[in-house]
């Protein structure tokens, strides 16, 4: 990781001066960039031959390590910020942040682990009542 120290210092400076991030937020984004570099150093070749498929493979690996949709969303956001920085600073000729989709994250999308029978019964009754009102 020492070989990336100057790049990460420049990234930290970018996050502070250009993006205006607060120290705690900057730490998280910087950690995301560091983890991306650490996990993709072997996968992603030098700037001249770096391509979208290399970045996608590295991101897929990073996502496989994330347990929840919230951590996956944060990881992708941090990597995207780092890739934008690489383009902005002239380390990359193309903005590779644009090649991968955002991860969907829906805040209340999960069902509770168990539903009480009364709740299930009320839901069924509501559907039946709704259908009865709609049927002429």
CSV table of N, CA and C in Angstrom, one decimal:
chain,number,residue,atom,x,y,z
A,1,UNK,N,0.8,-1.2,0.0
A,1,UNK,CA,0.0,0.0,0.0
A,1,UNK,C,0.9,1.3,0.0
A,2,UNK,N,2.1,1.1,0.4
A,2,UNK,CA,3.0,2.3,0.4
A,2,UNK,C,3.1,2.9,-1.0
A,3,UNK,N,3.1,2.1,-2.0
A,3,UNK,CA,3.3,2.6,-3.4
A,3,UNK,C,2.1,3.5,-3.8
A,4,UNK,N,0.9,3.3,-3.1
A,4,UNK,CA,-0.2,4.2,-3.4
A,4,UNK,C,-0.3,5.4,-2.5
A,5,UNK,N,0.6,5.5,-1.6
A,5,UNK,CA,0.5,6.6,-0.6
A,5,UNK,C,0.4,8.0,-1.2
A,6,UNK,N,1.2,8.3,-2.3
A,6,UNK,CA,1.1,9.7,-2.9
A,6,UNK,C,-0.3,9.8,-3.6
A,7,UNK,N,-0.7,8.8,-4.2
A,7,UNK,CA,-2.0,8.9,-4.9
A,7,UNK,C,-3.2,9.1,-3.8
A,8,UNK,N,-3.1,8.4,-2.7
A,8,UNK,CA,-4.1,8.5,-1.7
A,8,UNK,C,-4.1,9.8,-1.0
A,9,UNK,N,-2.8,10.4,-0.8
A,9,UNK,CA,-2.7,11.7,-0.3
A,9,UNK,C,-3.3,12.8,-1.2
A,10,UNK,N,-3.1,12.6,-2.5
A,10,UNK,CA,-3.7,13.5,-3.5
A,10,UNK,C,-5.2,13.4,-3.5
A,11,UNK,N,-5.7,12.1,-3.3
A,11,UNK,CA,-7.1,11.9,-3.3
A,11,UNK,C,-7.7,12.6,-2.0
A,12,UNK,N,-7.1,12.4,-0.9
A,12,UNK,CA,-7.6,13.0,0.3
A,12,UNK,C,-7.6,14.6,0.2
A,13,UNK,N,-6.6,15.1,-0.4
A,13,UNK,CA,-6.6,16.6,-0.7
A,13,UNK,C,-7.7,17.0,-1.6
A,14,UNK,N,-8.0,16.2,-2.6
A,14,UNK,CA,-9.1,16.4,-3.5
A,14,UNK,C,-10.4,16.4,-2.8
A,15,UNK,N,-10.6,15.4,-1.9
A,15,UNK,CA,-11.9,15.3,-1.1
A,15,UNK,C,-12.1,16.5,-0.2
A,16,UNK,N,-11.0,17.0,0.3
A,16,UNK,CA,-11.1,18.2,1.2
A,16,UNK,C,-11.3,19.5,0.5
A,17,UNK,N,-10.4,19.7,-0.5
A,17,UNK,CA,-10.4,21.0,-1.2
A,17,UNK,C,-11.5,21.2,-2.3
A,18,UNK,N,-11.6,20.1,-3.1
A,18,UNK,CA,-12.5,20.2,-4.2
A,18,UNK,C,-13.9,19.8,-3.9
A,19,UNK,N,-14.0,18.7,-3.2
A,19,UNK,CA,-15.4,18.2,-2.8
A,19,UNK,C,-15.9,18.8,-1.5
A,20,UNK,N,-15.0,19.3,-0.7
A,20,UNK,CA,-15.4,20.0,0.6
A,20,UNK,C,-16.0,19.0,1.6
A,21,UNK,N,-15.5,17.8,1.6
A,21,UNK,CA,-16.0,16.8,2.6
A,21,UNK,C,-15.4,17.0,4.0
A,22,UNK,N,-16.3,16.8,5.0
A,22,UNK,CA,-15.9,16.9,6.4
A,22,UNK,C,-14.9,15.7,6.7
A,23,UNK,N,-14.1,15.8,7.7
A,23,UNK,CA,-13.1,14.8,8.0
A,23,UNK,C,-13.7,13.4,8.2
A,24,UNK,N,-14.8,13.2,8.9
A,24,UNK,CA,-15.3,11.8,9.0
A,24,UNK,C,-15.8,11.2,7.7
A,25,UNK,N,-16.5,12.1,6.9
A,25,UNK,CA,-16.9,11.6,5.6
A,25,UNK,C,-15.7,11.3,4.7
A,26,UNK,N,-14.7,12.2,4.7
A,26,UNK,CA,-13.5,12.0,3.9
A,26,UNK,C,-12.8,10.7,4.3
A,27,UNK,N,-12.8,10.4,5.6
A,27,UNK,CA,-12.1,9.1,6.0
A,27,UNK,C,-12.8,7.9,5.4
A,28,UNK,N,-14.1,7.9,5.4
A,28,UNK,CA,-14.9,6.8,4.8
A,28,UNK,C,-14.6,6.7,3.3
A,29,UNK,N,-14.7,7.8,2.6
A,29,UNK,CA,-14.5,7.7,1.1
A,29,UNK,C,-13.0,7.3,0.8
A,30,UNK,N,-12.1,7.9,1.6
A,30,UNK,CA,-10.7,7.5,1.4
A,30,UNK,C,-10.4,6.0,1.7
A,31,UNK,N,-11.1,5.5,2.7
A,31,UNK,CA,-11.0,4.1,3.0
A,31,UNK,C,-11.5,3.3,1.8
A,32,UNK,N,-12.6,3.7,1.3
A,32,UNK,CA,-13.2,3.0,0.1
A,32,UNK,C,-12.2,3.0,-1.1
A,33,UNK,N,-11.6,4.1,-1.3
A,33,UNK,CA,-10.6,4.2,-2.4
A,33,UNK,C,-9.4,3.3,-2.1
A,34,UNK,N,-8.9,3.3,-0.8
A,34,UNK,CA,-7.8,2.5,-0.4
A,34,UNK,C,-8.2,1.0,-0.6
A,35,UNK,N,-9.3,0.6,-0.2
A,35,UNK,CA,-9.8,-0.8,-0.3
A,35,UNK,C,-9.9,-1.2,-1.8
A,36,UNK,N,-10.4,-0.3,-2.6
A,36,UNK,CA,-10.5,-0.5,-4.0
A,36,UNK,C,-9.1,-0.8,-4.6
A,37,UNK,N,-8.1,0.1,-4.3
A,37,UNK,CA,-6.8,-0.1,-4.8
A,37,UNK,C,-6.2,-1.4,-4.2
A,38,UNK,N,-6.4,-1.7,-3.0
A,38,UNK,CA,-5.8,-2.9,-2.4
A,38,UNK,C,-6.3,-4.1,-3.0
A,39,UNK,N,-7.6,-4.1,-3.3
A,39,UNK,CA,-8.2,-5.3,-3.9
A,39,UNK,C,-8.1,-5.4,-5.4
A,40,UNK,N,-7.8,-4.3,-6.0
A,40,UNK,CA,-7.7,-4.3,-7.5
A,40,UNK,C,-6.3,-4.1,-8.0
A,41,UNK,N,-5.3,-4.0,-7.2
A,41,UNK,CA,-4.0,-3.7,-7.7
A,41,UNK,C,-3.5,-4.7,-8.7
A,42,UNK,N,-3.8,-6.0,-8.4
A,42,UNK,CA,-3.4,-7.0,-9.3
A,42,UNK,C,-4.3,-7.1,-10.6
A,43,UNK,N,-5.6,-6.8,-10.4
A,43,UNK,CA,-6.6,-7.0,-11.4
A,43,UNK,C,-6.5,-5.8,-12.5
A,44,UNK,N,-6.3,-4.6,-12.0
A,44,UNK,CA,-6.4,-3.5,-12.9
A,44,UNK,C,-4.9,-3.1,-13.4
A,45,UNK,N,-4.7,-3.2,-14.7
A,45,UNK,CA,-3.4,-2.8,-15.2
A,45,UNK,C,-3.1,-1.3,-15.1
A,46,UNK,N,-2.0,-0.9,-15.6
A,46,UNK,CA,-1.6,0.5,-15.6
A,46,UNK,C,-2.6,1.3,-16.4
A,47,UNK,N,-2.5,2.6,-16.2
A,47,UNK,CA,-3.4,3.5,-16.8
A,47,UNK,C,-3.6,3.3,-18.3
A,48,UNK,N,-2.6,3.0,-19.1
A,48,UNK,CA,-2.7,3.0,-20.5
A,48,UNK,C,-3.6,1.8,-21.0
A,49,UNK,N,-3.7,0.7,-20.2
A,49,UNK,CA,-4.5,-0.4,-20.6
A,49,UNK,C,-5.7,-0.6,-19.7
A,50,UNK,N,-5.9,0.3,-18.8
A,50,UNK,CA,-7.1,0.1,-17.9
A,50,UNK,C,-8.3,0.3,-18.6
A,51,UNK,N,-9.2,-0.7,-18.5
A,51,UNK,CA,-10.5,-0.6,-19.2
A,51,UNK,C,-11.7,-0.9,-18.3
A,52,UNK,N,-12.8,-0.7,-18.8
A,52,UNK,CA,-14.0,-0.8,-18.0
A,52,UNK,C,-14.2,-2.2,-17.5
A,53,UNK,N,-13.8,-3.2,-18.2
A,53,UNK,CA,-14.0,-4.6,-17.7
A,53,UNK,C,-13.1,-4.9,-16.5
A,54,UNK,N,-11.9,-4.3,-16.5
A,54,UNK,CA,-11.1,-4.4,-15.3
A,54,UNK,C,-11.7,-3.8,-14.1
A,55,UNK,N,-12.2,-2.6,-14.3
A,55,UNK,CA,-12.9,-1.9,-13.2
A,55,UNK,C,-14.1,-2.7,-12.7
A,56,UNK,N,-14.9,-3.2,-13.6
A,56,UNK,CA,-16.1,-3.9,-13.3
A,56,UNK,C,-15.7,-5.2,-12.5
A,57,UNK,N,-14.7,-5.9,-12.9
A,57,UNK,CA,-14.3,-7.1,-12.2
A,57,UNK,C,-13.8,-6.8,-10.8
A,58,UNK,N,-13.1,-5.7,-10.6
A,58,UNK,CA,-12.6,-5.3,-9.3
A,58,UNK,C,-13.8,-4.9,-8.4
A,59,UNK,N,-14.8,-4.2,-9.0
A,59,UNK,CA,-16.0,-3.8,-8.3
A,59,UNK,C,-16.8,-5.0,-7.9
A,60,UNK,N,-16.9,-5.9,-8.8
A,60,UNK,CA,-17.7,-7.1,-8.5
A,60,UNK,C,-17.1,-7.9,-7.3
A,61,UNK,N,-15.7,-7.9,-7.3
A,61,UNK,CA,-15.0,-8.5,-6.1
A,61,UNK,C,-15.3,-7.7,-4.8
A,62,UNK,N,-15.3,-6.4,-4.9
A,62,UNK,CA,-15.5,-5.6,-3.7
A,62,UNK,C,-16.9,-5.8,-3.2
A,63,UNK,N,-17.9,-5.9,-4.1
A,63,UNK,CA,-19.3,-6.1,-3.7
A,63,UNK,C,-19.5,-7.4,-3.1
A,64,UNK,N,-18.7,-8.4,-3.5
A,64,UNK,CA,-18.9,-9.8,-2.9
A,64,UNK,C,-18.5,-9.8,-1.5
A,65,UNK,N,-17.7,-8.8,-1.1
A,65,UNK,CA,-17.3,-8.7,0.3
A,65,UNK,C,-18.3,-7.9,1.2
A,66,UNK,N,-19.3,-7.3,0.6
A,66,UNK,CA,-20.2,-6.5,1.3
A,66,UNK,C,-21.4,-7.3,1.7
A,67,UNK,N,-21.9,-7.2,3.0
A,67,UNK,CA,-22.9,-8.0,3.5
A,67,UNK,C,-24.3,-7.5,3.3
A,68,UNK,N,-24.5,-6.2,3.3
A,68,UNK,CA,-25.8,-5.6,3.2
A,68,UNK,C,-25.9,-4.6,2.0
A,69,UNK,N,-27.1,-4.3,1.6
A,69,UNK,CA,-27.3,-3.4,0.5
A,69,UNK,C,-26.7,-2.0,0.8
A,70,UNK,N,-26.8,-1.6,2.1
A,70,UNK,CA,-26.2,-0.3,2.5
A,70,UNK,C,-24.7,-0.2,2.3
A,71,UNK,N,-24.0,-1.3,2.7
A,71,UNK,CA,-22.6,-1.3,2.6
A,71,UNK,C,-22.2,-1.4,1.1
A,72,UNK,N,-23.0,-2.1,0.3
A,72,UNK,CA,-22.7,-2.2,-1.1
A,72,UNK,C,-22.9,-0.8,-1.8
A,73,UNK,N,-23.9,-0.1,-1.4
A,73,UNK,CA,-24.2,1.2,-1.9
A,73,UNK,C,-23.1,2.1,-1.6
A,74,UNK,N,-22.6,2.1,-0.3
A,74,UNK,CA,-21.5,3.0,0.1
A,74,UNK,C,-20.2,2.6,-0.6
A,75,UNK,N,-19.9,1.3,-0.8
A,75,UNK,CA,-18.7,0.9,-1.4
A,75,UNK,C,-18.7,1.4,-2.9
A,76,UNK,N,-19.8,1.2,-3.6
A,76,UNK,CA,-19.9,1.7,-5.0
A,76,UNK,C,-19.7,3.2,-5.1
A,77,UNK,N,-20.4,3.9,-4.2
A,77,UNK,CA,-20.3,5.4,-4.2
A,77,UNK,C,-18.8,5.8,-3.9
A,78,UNK,N,-18.1,5.2,-3.0
A,78,UNK,CA,-16.7,5.6,-2.7
A,78,UNK,C,-15.8,5.2,-3.9
A,79,UNK,N,-16.1,4.1,-4.5
A,79,UNK,CA,-15.2,3.7,-5.7
A,79,UNK,C,-15.5,4.7,-6.8
A,80,UNK,N,-16.8,5.0,-7.0
A,80,UNK,CA,-17.1,6.0,-8.1
A,80,UNK,C,-16.4,7.3,-7.9
A,81,UNK,N,-16.4,7.8,-6.7
A,81,UNK,CA,-15.8,9.0,-6.3
A,81,UNK,C,-14.3,8.9,-6.6
A,82,UNK,N,-13.7,7.8,-6.3
A,82,UNK,CA,-12.2,7.6,-6.5
A,82,UNK,C,-11.9,7.6,-8.0
A,83,UNK,N,-12.8,6.9,-8.8
A,83,UNK,CA,-12.6,6.9,-10.2
A,83,UNK,C,-12.7,8.2,-10.9
A,84,UNK,N,-13.7,9.0,-10.4
A,84,UNK,CA,-13.8,10.4,-10.9
A,84,UNK,C,-12.6,11.2,-10.6
A,85,UNK,N,-12.1,11.0,-9.4
A,85,UNK,CA,-10.8,11.7,-9.0
A,85,UNK,C,-9.7,11.4,-10.0
A,86,UNK,N,-9.6,10.1,-10.3
A,86,UNK,CA,-8.5,9.7,-11.2
A,86,UNK,C,-8.6,10.4,-12.6
A,87,UNK,N,-9.8,10.5,-13.1
A,87,UNK,CA,-10.0,11.3,-14.3
A,87,UNK,C,-9.7,12.7,-14.1
A,88,UNK,N,-10.3,13.3,-13.1
A,88,UNK,CA,-10.1,14.7,-12.8
A,88,UNK,C,-8.6,15.1,-12.7
A,89,UNK,N,-7.9,14.3,-12.0
A,89,UNK,CA,-6.5,14.5,-11.7
A,89,UNK,C,-5.5,14.2,-12.9
A,90,UNK,N,-6.1,13.6,-14.0
A,90,UNK,CA,-5.3,13.3,-15.1
A,90,UNK,C,-4.6,11.9,-15.0
A,91,UNK,N,-5.0,11.1,-14.1
A,91,UNK,CA,-4.4,9.8,-13.9
A,91,UNK,C,-5.1,8.8,-14.9
A,92,UNK,N,-6.2,9.1,-15.4
A,92,UNK,CA,-7.0,8.3,-16.3
A,92,UNK,C,-7.5,9.2,-17.4
A,93,UNK,N,-7.5,8.7,-18.6
A,93,UNK,CA,-8.0,9.5,-19.8
A,93,UNK,C,-9.5,9.5,-19.9
A,94,UNK,N,-10.2,8.4,-19.3
A,94,UNK,CA,-11.6,8.4,-19.4
A,94,UNK,C,-12.2,8.2,-18.0
A,95,UNK,N,-13.4,8.7,-17.9
A,95,UNK,CA,-14.1,8.6,-16.6
A,95,UNK,C,-14.8,7.2,-16.5
A,96,UNK,N,-14.0,6.4,-15.8
A,96,UNK,CA,-14.5,5.0,-15.6
A,96,UNK,C,-15.6,4.9,-14.6
A,97,UNK,N,-15.9,5.9,-13.9
A,97,UNK,CA,-17.0,5.9,-12.9
A,97,UNK,C,-18.4,5.8,-13.7
A,98,UNK,N,-18.4,6.1,-14.9
A,98,UNK,CA,-19.6,6.1,-15.7
A,98,UNK,C,-20.0,4.7,-16.2
A,99,UNK,N,-19.1,3.7,-16.1
A,99,UNK,CA,-19.3,2.4,-16.8
A,99,UNK,C,-20.1,1.4,-15.9
A,100,UNK,N,-20.3,1.7,-14.7
A,100,UNK,CA,-21.1,0.7,-13.9
A,100,UNK,C,-22.3,1.4,-13.3
A,101,UNK,N,-23.4,0.6,-13.2
A,101,UNK,CA,-24.6,1.1,-12.7
A,101,UNK,C,-24.6,1.3,-11.2
A,102,UNK,N,-25.5,2.1,-10.7
A,102,UNK,CA,-25.7,2.3,-9.3
A,102,UNK,C,-26.3,1.1,-8.7
A,103,UNK,N,-26.0,0.8,-7.4
A,103,UNK,CA,-26.7,-0.3,-6.8
A,103,UNK,C,-28.0,0.2,-6.2
A,104,UNK,N,-29.1,-0.6,-6.5
A,104,UNK,CA,-30.3,-0.2,-5.9
A,104,UNK,C,-30.4,-0.4,-4.4
A,105,UNK,N,-30.9,0.5,-3.7
A,105,UNK,CA,-31.1,0.3,-2.3
A,105,UNK,C,-32.4,1.0,-1.9
A,106,UNK,N,-33.3,0.1,-1.4
A,106,UNK,CA,-34.6,0.6,-1.0
A,106,UNK,C,-34.7,0.5,0.5
A,107,UNK,N,-34.9,1.6,1.1
A,107,UNK,CA,-34.9,1.6,2.6
A,107,UNK,C,-36.1,0.8,3.1
A,108,UNK,N,-36.8,0.4,3.4
A,108,UNK,CA,-37.9,-0.4,3.9
A,108,UNK,C,-38.4,-1.5,3.0
A,109,UNK,N,-37.5,-2.0,2.2
A,109,UNK,CA,-37.9,-3.0,1.2
A,109,UNK,C,-38.0,-4.4,1.8
A,110,UNK,N,-37.5,-4.7,2.9
A,110,UNK,CA,-37.5,-6.1,3.5
A,110,UNK,C,-38.8,-6.3,4.4
A,111,UNK,N,-39.3,-7.5,4.2
A,111,UNK,CA,-40.4,-7.9,5.1
A,111,UNK,C,-39.8,-8.2,6.5
A,112,UNK,N,-40.6,-8.1,7.5
A,112,UNK,CA,-40.1,-8.5,8.8
A,112,UNK,C,-39.9,-10.0,8.8
A,113,UNK,N,-39.1,-10.5,9.7
A,113,UNK,CA,-38.7,-11.9,9.7
A,113,UNK,C,-40.0,-12.8,10.0
A,114,UNK,N,-40.9,-12.3,10.8
A,114,UNK,CA,-42.1,-13.1,11.0
A,114,UNK,C,-43.3,-12.1,11.0
A,115,UNK,N,-44.4,-12.5,10.5
A,115,UNK,CA,-45.6,-11.7,10.5
A,115,UNK,C,-46.6,-12.4,11.4
A,116,UNK,N,-47.2,-11.6,12.3
A,116,UNK,CA,-48.2,-12.1,13.2
A,116,UNK,C,-49.4,-12.5,12.3
A,117,UNK,N,-50.1,-13.6,12.8
A,117,UNK,CA,-51.3,-14.0,12.0
A,117,UNK,C,-52.3,-13.0,11.9
A,118,UNK,N,-52.5,-12.1,12.9
A,118,UNK,CA,-53.5,-11.1,12.8
A,118,UNK,C,-53.2,-10.1,11.7
A,119,UNK,N,-51.9,-9.8,11.5
A,119,UNK,CA,-51.5,-8.9,10.4
A,119,UNK,C,-51.7,-9.5,9.1
A,120,UNK,N,-51.5,-10.8,8.9
A,120,UNK,CA,-51.7,-11.5,7.7
A,120,UNK,C,-53.2,-11.6,7.4
A,121,UNK,N,-54.0,-11.8,8.4
A,121,UNK,CA,-55.5,-11.9,8.2
A,121,UNK,C,-56.0,-10.5,7.8
A,122,UNK,N,-55.5,-9.4,8.4
A,122,UNK,CA,-55.9,-8.1,8.0
A,122,UNK,C,-55.6,-7.8,6.6
A,123,UNK,N,-54.4,-8.2,6.2
A,123,UNK,CA,-54.0,-7.9,4.8
A,123,UNK,C,-54.9,-8.7,3.8
A,124,UNK,N,-55.2,-9.9,4.1
A,124,UNK,CA,-56.0,-10.7,3.2
A,124,UNK,C,-57.4,-10.1,3.2
A,125,UNK,N,-58.0,-9.7,4.4
A,125,UNK,CA,-59.3,-9.1,4.4
A,125,UNK,C,-59.3,-7.8,3.6
A,126,UNK,N,-58.3,-7.0,3.7
A,126,UNK,CA,-58.2,-5.8,3.0
A,126,UNK,C,-58.2,-6.0,1.5
A,127,UNK,N,-57.6,-7.1,1.0
A,127,UNK,CA,-57.6,-7.4,-0.4
A,127,UNK,C,-59.0,-7.9,-0.9
A,128,UNK,N,-59.6,-8.7,0.0
A,128,UNK,CA,-60.9,-9.2,-0.4
A,128,UNK,C,-61.9,-8.1,-0.4
A,129,UNK,N,-61.8,-7.2,0.6
A,129,UNK,CA,-62.8,-6.1,0.7
A,129,UNK,C,-62.6,-5.1,-0.5
A,130,UNK,N,-61.3,-4.9,-0.9
A,130,UNK,CA,-61.0,-4.0,-2.0
A,130,UNK,C,-61.6,-4.6,-3.3
A,131,UNK,N,-61.4,-5.9,-3.5
A,131,UNK,CA,-62.0,-6.6,-4.7
A,131,UNK,C,-63.5,-6.5,-4.7
A,132,UNK,N,-64.1,-6.7,-3.5
A,132,UNK,CA,-65.6,-6.7,-3.5
A,132,UNK,C,-66.1,-5.3,-3.9
A,133,UNK,N,-65.4,-4.2,-3.5
A,133,UNK,CA,-65.8,-2.9,-3.8
A,133,UNK,C,-65.6,-2.6,-5.3
A,134,UNK,N,-64.6,-3.2,-5.9
A,134,UNK,CA,-64.3,-2.9,-7.3
A,134,UNK,C,-65.2,-3.8,-8.3
A,135,UNK,N,-65.7,-4.9,-7.8
A,135,UNK,CA,-66.5,-5.8,-8.6
A,135,UNK,C,-68.0,-5.3,-8.6
A,136,UNK,N,-68.5,-5.1,-9.9
A,136,UNK,CA,-69.9,-4.5,-9.9
A,136,UNK,C,-70.9,-5.6,-9.6
